[in-house]
Each structure stands twice: as structure tokens, then as C-alpha cells.
Amino acid sequence: MSKQATRGKSTIDYEKIVETEDFKALIKRKKNFSRPYVIFFFAAYFILPLLTGYTKILETRAIGYMTWTWVYAFSMFIMVWVFTSIYMNKAKHFDTDVDNIIEKNVLK
């Protein structure tokens, strides 16, 4: 597949765009934004099996007959939904930045 694509009537040279400082700054901002969420997610994800496999902490009852293990596991779903919402809102800004970079670097 060609490394150039057509957007509207203009041709985009992706190799040129990747080398621009604007694009590199965008990638750096995206990494800086997502890094803490990724670290927190993996920490929370791997702590659950460690706590259930090697401790008795999560075996106590939390609500009725439901143990803290279930509360923790269900909270993982909530965490993913919250992180997804945060990213979707931030992605709107990234999309705007991408459009600006493309408009700035369109070959005519």
C-alpha cells in the first residue's frame, strides 16, 4: 500500500508528516497522557489475582454474602468505563491536533 493517501482533493505525504516536530510533539503528549492510566490499570489488574491467591484480605464479606473479591472485580469494570470516557474526551483534542497537522502539511 502506498504511503501517500488522498484526503479530499489533496495528497498527504505521511512520511513527511511523521518527521515534523508537530507530529512528534503530539505523540509525546499522547504517551504522557496515557502512561499513568496504563500503569494504574496493570497494577490494579495484577493485584487482584495476587491478593486472592496469596492472602485472605479479600475473602471477608463486604455486602451480604458478597466478598471484597467480587467488589474489587466489579470495580475493574467501572475503572475501564471511566478510563474509556476520559480517553474519549481527550481524543477529541488529539483529533483536532491531527487535523491541524494534516492541514499544515498537505501537498498541493
CSV table of C-alpha atoms in Angstrom, one decimal:
chain,number,residue,atom,x,y,z
A,1,MET,CA,0.0,0.0,0.0
A,2,SER,CA,1.3,3.5,-0.8
A,3,LYS,CA,2.5,5.7,2.0
A,4,GLN,CA,0.5,8.5,0.4
A,5,ALA,CA,-3.2,8.9,0.7
A,6,THR,CA,-5.8,11.1,-0.7
A,7,ARG,CA,-7.9,13.3,1.5
A,8,GLY,CA,-10.4,15.3,-0.4
A,9,LYS,CA,-8.5,16.7,-3.4
A,10,SER,CA,-5.1,16.9,-1.7
A,11,THR,CA,-2.4,14.3,-1.3
A,12,ILE,CA,-0.9,13.6,2.1
A,13,ASP,CA,2.7,12.5,2.4
A,14,TYR,CA,2.7,10.6,5.7
A,15,GLU,CA,6.5,10.1,5.7
A,16,LYS,CA,6.9,13.9,5.7
A,17,ILE,CA,4.2,14.3,8.5
A,18,VAL,CA,5.9,11.8,10.7
A,19,GLU,CA,9.1,13.7,10.6
A,20,THR,CA,7.6,17.1,11.7
A,21,GLU,CA,8.1,18.5,15.1
A,22,ASP,CA,4.3,19.0,15.5
A,23,PHE,CA,3.7,15.2,15.0
A,24,LYS,CA,6.5,14.2,17.4
A,25,ALA,CA,5.1,16.6,20.0
A,26,LEU,CA,1.6,15.1,19.5
A,27,ILE,CA,3.0,11.6,20.0
A,28,LYS,CA,4.8,12.7,23.1
A,29,ARG,CA,1.6,14.3,24.5
A,30,LYS,CA,-0.4,11.2,23.8
A,31,LYS,CA,2.2,9.0,25.6
A,32,ASN,CA,2.4,11.3,28.6
A,33,PHE,CA,-1.3,11.4,28.8
A,34,SER,CA,-1.8,7.6,28.6
A,35,ARG,CA,1.2,6.4,30.7
A,36,PRO,CA,-0.3,6.9,34.2
A,37,TYR,CA,-3.6,5.2,33.1
A,38,VAL,CA,-1.8,2.2,31.7
A,39,ILE,CA,0.4,1.8,34.8
A,40,PHE,CA,-2.6,2.1,37.1
A,41,PHE,CA,-4.7,-0.3,35.1
A,42,PHE,CA,-2.0,-3.0,35.0
A,43,ALA,CA,-1.3,-2.6,38.7
A,44,ALA,CA,-5.0,-2.9,39.6
A,45,TYR,CA,-5.4,-5.8,37.2
A,46,PHE,CA,-2.4,-7.9,38.6
A,47,ILE,CA,-3.1,-7.1,42.2
A,48,LEU,CA,-6.4,-8.9,42.2
A,49,PRO,CA,-5.0,-12.4,41.5
A,50,LEU,CA,-2.1,-11.7,43.9
A,51,LEU,CA,-4.4,-10.7,46.7
A,52,THR,CA,-6.9,-13.6,46.1
A,53,GLY,CA,-4.1,-16.2,45.6
A,54,TYR,CA,-1.8,-15.3,48.4
A,55,THR,CA,-3.8,-13.5,51.1
A,56,LYS,CA,-7.1,-13.7,52.8
A,57,ILE,CA,-7.8,-9.9,52.6
A,58,LEU,CA,-10.5,-10.1,50.0
A,59,GLU,CA,-12.3,-13.1,51.5
A,60,THR,CA,-14.2,-11.1,54.1
A,61,ARG,CA,-17.8,-10.2,53.5
A,62,ALA,CA,-18.4,-6.7,52.1
A,63,ILE,CA,-22.2,-6.7,51.3
A,64,GLY,CA,-24.3,-9.6,52.5
A,65,TYR,CA,-22.7,-12.7,51.2
A,66,MET,CA,-20.6,-10.9,48.6
A,67,THR,CA,-16.9,-10.8,49.4
A,68,TRP,CA,-14.5,-8.0,48.7
A,69,THR,CA,-13.1,-10.1,45.8
A,70,TRP,CA,-16.3,-9.5,43.9
A,71,VAL,CA,-16.4,-5.8,44.8
A,72,TYR,CA,-12.8,-5.5,43.6
A,73,ALA,CA,-13.5,-7.4,40.4
A,74,PHE,CA,-16.7,-5.3,39.6
A,75,SER,CA,-14.8,-2.1,40.3
A,76,MET,CA,-12.4,-3.1,37.5
A,77,PHE,CA,-15.3,-2.8,35.0
A,78,ILE,CA,-16.1,0.7,36.4
A,79,MET,CA,-12.4,1.6,36.1
A,80,VAL,CA,-12.4,0.6,32.5
A,81,TRP,CA,-15.5,2.6,31.7
A,82,VAL,CA,-14.1,5.7,33.5
A,83,PHE,CA,-10.7,5.4,31.7
A,84,THR,CA,-12.5,5.0,28.4
A,85,SER,CA,-14.6,8.1,29.0
A,86,ILE,CA,-11.6,10.1,29.9
A,87,TYR,CA,-9.7,9.0,26.8
A,88,MET,CA,-12.7,9.6,24.5
A,89,ASN,CA,-12.9,13.2,25.8
A,90,LYS,CA,-9.1,13.7,25.4
A,91,ALA,CA,-9.1,12.1,22.0
A,92,LYS,CA,-11.3,14.9,20.7
A,93,HIS,CA,-8.4,17.3,21.4
A,94,PHE,CA,-5.9,14.9,19.8
A,95,ASP,CA,-8.1,14.6,16.7
A,96,THR,CA,-8.2,18.4,16.4
A,97,ASP,CA,-4.4,18.4,16.7
A,98,VAL,CA,-4.1,15.7,14.0
A,99,ASP,CA,-6.4,17.7,11.6
A,100,ASN,CA,-4.2,20.8,12.2
A,101,ILE,CA,-1.0,18.8,11.5
A,102,ILE,CA,-2.5,17.4,8.3
A,103,GLU,CA,-3.8,20.7,7.1
A,104,LYS,CA,-0.4,22.3,7.7
A,105,ASN,CA,1.5,19.5,5.8
A,106,VAL,CA,-0.8,18.8,2.8
A,107,LEU,CA,1.0,18.7,-0.5
A,108,LYS,CA,-0.8,20.7,-3.2
